[in-house]
């Protein structure tokens, strides 16, 4: 009763009309016109018998006319009076309103709000508009807005047989941080990191050299913190630097550096940096590198000098990036295709130097060559292996040269980098 009273206060329902006494058997007032079945008869007109056709079709239920009796029923129920109409019992359930209209209104409001939110332009255009934490949670700026920091969680599909993140996973996170850095300073216009002035001149960034040192690979569920910034590299290049840390302990996991130059995306030729583009990017340069450049010359392998060759490597459509060529991270997976499985099982990759010599399109068919150094010993923690790599097209054109360094798989909590004093602190926000 309490629930019914409370519901009726919020959802009033019209009370059913009371049944008139004249509609009940034995009632007064007008009951003299009822026939034997309790149906009120219509008096005949003075002009004789007149029959009027009903203009409306009588509704049917299960083949019988609604409200009328079948011949059999009319014979049996001659003396039965029509039962009076009984109002349905008022309960809490049948007094609830139709919630579908309310849900439709709420959905419309949320869709409109989402559209307005996504149409907002969050990209700052001047250094004084830099935000400490962008509204899409892509990361934040540290070191006076010159270093960009972003966190990533290692997912289950990003780990390999060793239950740790793969080298491709780390490289993808480094690349994602770099692009979000360009986006949050307001210079991401079209392509991978292209500024507005680069877009006007059909210019894109391409990587020519990459150097990576891995101290420890994160595991599934670890949260890593990536710092990224840019430094100058000669007259026509730019360097991109990265630090990768364990977010919980601040331990340095990976250091990486890369060299980038400009290429015309229509002619596919390298280009000098226009002065208008230099004006865009120079305010964000930081004179701080993370690795000493590996100046060793990378040898060119051939069928005679390579120990292992993997042929028939073809790019998939998903390997292409927005610049319509194979993404540089995919090359790393290809050179590892020719590394012997015995080395992959006993050692882990910790150092890598790559020279990108030519882009690869969707129609390329490649070969991966690897030469493993033979003068190494096994068993001790300090013993390692060096490999030289070549990625080429079937016609012999070089795509990439590389050198990788491998160490025996180690026990947990062994650190190789030691302390690095000039690394930006992990908690400096």
PDB file of C-alpha atoms in Angstrom, residues 80-202:
ATOM      1  CA  UNK A  80     -27.862 -14.074 -19.900  1.00  0.00           C
ATOM      2  CA  UNK A  81     -27.379 -10.418 -19.102  1.00  0.00           C
ATOM      3  CA  UNK A  82     -24.135  -8.686 -20.297  1.00  0.00           C
ATOM      4  CA  UNK A  83     -21.592  -8.482 -17.474  1.00  0.00           C
ATOM      5  CA  UNK A  84     -20.673  -5.023 -16.302  1.00  0.00           C
ATOM      6  CA  UNK A  85     -17.225  -3.562 -17.159  1.00  0.00           C
ATOM      7  CA  UNK A  86     -14.697  -4.026 -14.317  1.00  0.00           C
ATOM      8  CA  UNK A  87     -11.832  -1.532 -14.021  1.00  0.00           C
ATOM      9  CA  UNK A  88      -8.298  -3.080 -13.836  1.00  0.00           C
ATOM     10  CA  UNK A  89      -6.765  -3.158 -10.401  1.00  0.00           C
ATOM     11  CA  UNK A  90      -4.378  -0.271  -9.770  1.00  0.00           C
ATOM     12  CA  UNK A  91      -0.905  -1.562  -8.935  1.00  0.00           C
ATOM     13  CA  UNK A  92       2.557  -0.027  -8.765  1.00  0.00           C
ATOM     14  CA  UNK A  93       3.707  -1.838 -11.909  1.00  0.00           C
ATOM     15  CA  UNK A  94       0.940  -0.808 -14.296  1.00  0.00           C
ATOM     16  CA  UNK A  95       1.252   2.830 -13.183  1.00  0.00           C
ATOM     17  CA  UNK A  96       4.914   3.157 -14.212  1.00  0.00           C
ATOM     18  CA  UNK A  97       5.502   5.534 -17.147  1.00  0.00           C
ATOM     19  CA  UNK A  98       6.951   4.515 -20.515  1.00  0.00           C
ATOM     20  CA  UNK A  99      10.718   4.831 -19.966  1.00  0.00           C
ATOM     21  CA  UNK A 100      11.582   4.469 -23.663  1.00  0.00           C
ATOM     22  CA  UNK A 101      10.943   8.147 -24.328  1.00  0.00           C
ATOM     23  CA  UNK A 102      13.181   9.180 -21.439  1.00  0.00           C
ATOM     24  CA  UNK A 103      15.986   6.861 -22.580  1.00  0.00           C
ATOM     25  CA  UNK A 104      15.726   8.184 -26.128  1.00  0.00           C
ATOM     26  CA  UNK A 105      16.034  11.760 -24.868  1.00  0.00           C
ATOM     27  CA  UNK A 106      19.085  10.917 -22.725  1.00  0.00           C
ATOM     28  CA  UNK A 107      20.762   9.143 -25.660  1.00  0.00           C
ATOM     29  CA  UNK A 108      20.190  12.141 -27.923  1.00  0.00           C
ATOM     30  CA  UNK A 109      21.730  14.486 -25.368  1.00  0.00           C
ATOM     31  CA  UNK A 110      24.826  12.317 -24.952  1.00  0.00           C
ATOM     32  CA  UNK A 111      25.348  11.972 -28.705  1.00  0.00           C
ATOM     33  CA  UNK A 112      25.093  15.720 -29.180  1.00  0.00           C
ATOM     34  CA  UNK A 113      27.563  16.337 -26.350  1.00  0.00           C
ATOM     35  CA  UNK A 114      30.024  13.816 -27.774  1.00  0.00           C
ATOM     36  CA  UNK A 115      29.858  15.461 -31.192  1.00  0.00           C
ATOM     37  CA  UNK A 116      30.576  18.872 -29.703  1.00  0.00           C
ATOM     38  CA  UNK A 117      33.461  17.449 -27.644  1.00  0.00           C
ATOM     39  CA  UNK A 118      35.184  15.790 -30.605  1.00  0.00           C
ATOM     40  CA  UNK A 119      34.809  18.882 -32.781  1.00  0.00           C
ATOM     41  CA  UNK A 120      36.711  21.051 -30.321  1.00  0.00           C
ATOM     42  CA  UNK A 121      40.193  22.109 -31.479  1.00  0.00           C
ATOM     43  CA  UNK A 122      42.526  21.294 -28.592  1.00  0.00           C
ATOM     44  CA  UNK A 123      45.732  21.941 -30.492  1.00  0.00           C
ATOM     45  CA  UNK A 124      47.704  24.889 -29.057  1.00  0.00           C
ATOM     46  CA  UNK A 125      49.318  27.130 -31.641  1.00  0.00           C
ATOM     47  CA  UNK A 126      51.895  29.068 -29.616  1.00  0.00           C
ATOM     48  CA  UNK A 127      54.407  28.118 -26.908  1.00  0.00           C
ATOM     49  CA  UNK A 128      52.464  30.164 -24.374  1.00  0.00           C
ATOM     50  CA  UNK A 129      49.444  27.946 -25.063  1.00  0.00           C
ATOM     51  CA  UNK A 130      51.192  24.726 -24.014  1.00  0.00           C
ATOM     52  CA  UNK A 131      49.141  22.680 -21.589  1.00  0.00           C
ATOM     53  CA  UNK A 132      50.634  20.668 -18.769  1.00  0.00           C
ATOM     54  CA  UNK A 133      48.167  17.849 -19.325  1.00  0.00           C
ATOM     55  CA  UNK A 134      46.192  17.592 -22.517  1.00  0.00           C
ATOM     56  CA  UNK A 135      42.441  16.915 -22.352  1.00  0.00           C
ATOM     57  CA  UNK A 136      42.665  13.595 -24.200  1.00  0.00           C
ATOM     58  CA  UNK A 137      45.160  12.113 -21.707  1.00  0.00           C
ATOM     59  CA  UNK A 138      47.806  11.649 -24.381  1.00  0.00           C
ATOM     60  CA  UNK A 139      50.553  12.802 -22.046  1.00  0.00           C
ATOM     61  CA  UNK A 140      52.027  15.883 -20.441  1.00  0.00           C
ATOM     62  CA  UNK A 141      54.925  18.280 -20.823  1.00  0.00           C
ATOM     63  CA  UNK A 142      57.902  18.487 -18.468  1.00  0.00           C
ATOM     64  CA  UNK A 143      61.176  20.426 -18.484  1.00  0.00           C
ATOM     65  CA  UNK A 144      59.571  23.800 -19.321  1.00  0.00           C
ATOM     66  CA  UNK A 145      57.374  22.279 -21.983  1.00  0.00           C
ATOM     67  CA  UNK A 146      60.246  20.899 -24.086  1.00  0.00           C
ATOM     68  CA  UNK A 147      60.018  17.229 -23.124  1.00  0.00           C
ATOM     69  CA  UNK A 148      56.863  15.228 -23.684  1.00  0.00           C
ATOM     70  CA  UNK A 149      55.985  12.369 -21.323  1.00  0.00           C
ATOM     71  CA  UNK A 150      53.422   9.619 -21.851  1.00  0.00           C
ATOM     72  CA  UNK A 151      52.512   6.414 -20.019  1.00  0.00           C
ATOM     73  CA  UNK A 152      51.625   3.048 -21.526  1.00  0.00           C
ATOM     74  CA  UNK A 153      50.376  -0.195 -20.039  1.00  0.00           C
ATOM     75  CA  UNK A 154      51.843  -3.377 -21.484  1.00  0.00           C
ATOM     76  CA  UNK A 155      48.960  -5.468 -22.835  1.00  0.00           C
ATOM     77  CA  UNK A 156      48.720  -9.232 -23.044  1.00  0.00           C
ATOM     78  CA  UNK A 157      48.910  -9.166 -26.861  1.00  0.00           C
ATOM     79  CA  UNK A 158      52.182  -7.163 -26.730  1.00  0.00           C
ATOM     80  CA  UNK A 159      54.282  -9.824 -25.007  1.00  0.00           C
ATOM     81  CA  UNK A 160      56.103 -12.758 -26.538  1.00  0.00           C
ATOM     82  CA  UNK A 161      57.208 -16.245 -25.586  1.00  0.00           C
ATOM     83  CA  UNK A 162      59.417 -14.866 -22.804  1.00  0.00           C
ATOM     84  CA  UNK A 163      56.401 -13.179 -21.174  1.00  0.00           C
ATOM     85  CA  UNK A 164      57.971  -9.767 -21.831  1.00  0.00           C
ATOM     86  CA  UNK A 165      57.208  -7.022 -24.325  1.00  0.00           C
ATOM     87  CA  UNK A 166      58.724  -7.517 -27.771  1.00  0.00           C
ATOM     88  CA  UNK A 167      61.163  -5.065 -29.324  1.00  0.00           C
ATOM     89  CA  UNK A 168      58.443  -4.105 -31.830  1.00  0.00           C
ATOM     90  CA  UNK A 169      56.130  -3.202 -28.938  1.00  0.00           C
ATOM     91  CA  UNK A 170      58.735  -0.839 -27.472  1.00  0.00           C
ATOM     92  CA  UNK A 171      59.388   0.753 -30.860  1.00  0.00           C
ATOM     93  CA  UNK A 172      55.673   1.316 -31.428  1.00  0.00           C
ATOM     94  CA  UNK A 173      55.366   3.063 -28.057  1.00  0.00           C
ATOM     95  CA  UNK A 174      58.349   5.273 -28.880  1.00  0.00           C
ATOM     96  CA  UNK A 175      56.796   6.227 -32.205  1.00  0.00           C
ATOM     97  CA  UNK A 176      53.402   6.903 -30.623  1.00  0.00           C
ATOM     98  CA  UNK A 177      54.959   9.216 -28.044  1.00  0.00           C
ATOM     99  CA  UNK A 178      56.793  11.162 -30.744  1.00  0.00           C
ATOM    100  CA  UNK A 179      53.621  11.712 -32.766  1.00  0.00           C
ATOM    101  CA  UNK A 180      51.620  12.768 -29.718  1.00  0.00           C
ATOM    102  CA  UNK A 181      54.396  15.210 -28.844  1.00  0.00           C
ATOM    103  CA  UNK A 182      54.031  16.872 -32.256  1.00  0.00           C
ATOM    104  CA  UNK A 183      50.265  16.808 -31.927  1.00  0.00           C
ATOM    105  CA  UNK A 184      50.173  18.454 -28.521  1.00  0.00           C
ATOM    106  CA  UNK A 185      52.455  21.331 -29.498  1.00  0.00           C
ATOM    107  CA  UNK A 186      50.079  22.062 -32.367  1.00  0.00           C
ATOM    108  CA  UNK A 187      52.308  21.112 -35.309  1.00  0.00           C
ATOM    109  CA  UNK A 188      50.654  17.874 -36.439  1.00  0.00           C
ATOM    110  CA  UNK A 189      48.940  18.661 -39.714  1.00  0.00           C
ATOM    111  CA  UNK A 190      49.016  15.716 -42.120  1.00  0.00           C
ATOM    112  CA  UNK A 191      51.037  12.534 -42.355  1.00  0.00           C
ATOM    113  CA  UNK A 192      53.367  11.265 -39.637  1.00  0.00           C
ATOM    114  CA  UNK A 193      54.515  14.412 -37.853  1.00  0.00           C
ATOM    115  CA  UNK A 194      54.204  16.776 -40.821  1.00  0.00           C
ATOM    116  CA  UNK A 195      53.864  20.422 -39.830  1.00  0.00           C
ATOM    117  CA  UNK A 196      51.528  22.836 -41.658  1.00  0.00           C
ATOM    118  CA  UNK A 197      54.418  24.266 -43.712  1.00  0.00           C
ATOM    119  CA  UNK A 198      55.571  20.750 -44.594  1.00  0.00           C
ATOM    120  CA  UNK A 199      52.089  19.870 -45.782  1.00  0.00           C
ATOM    121  CA  UNK A 200      51.969  22.909 -48.062  1.00  0.00           C
ATOM    122  CA  UNK A 201      55.209  21.704 -49.693  1.00  0.00           C
ATOM    123  CA  UNK A 202      54.290  17.979 -49.838  1.00  0.00           C
TER     124      UNK A 202
END
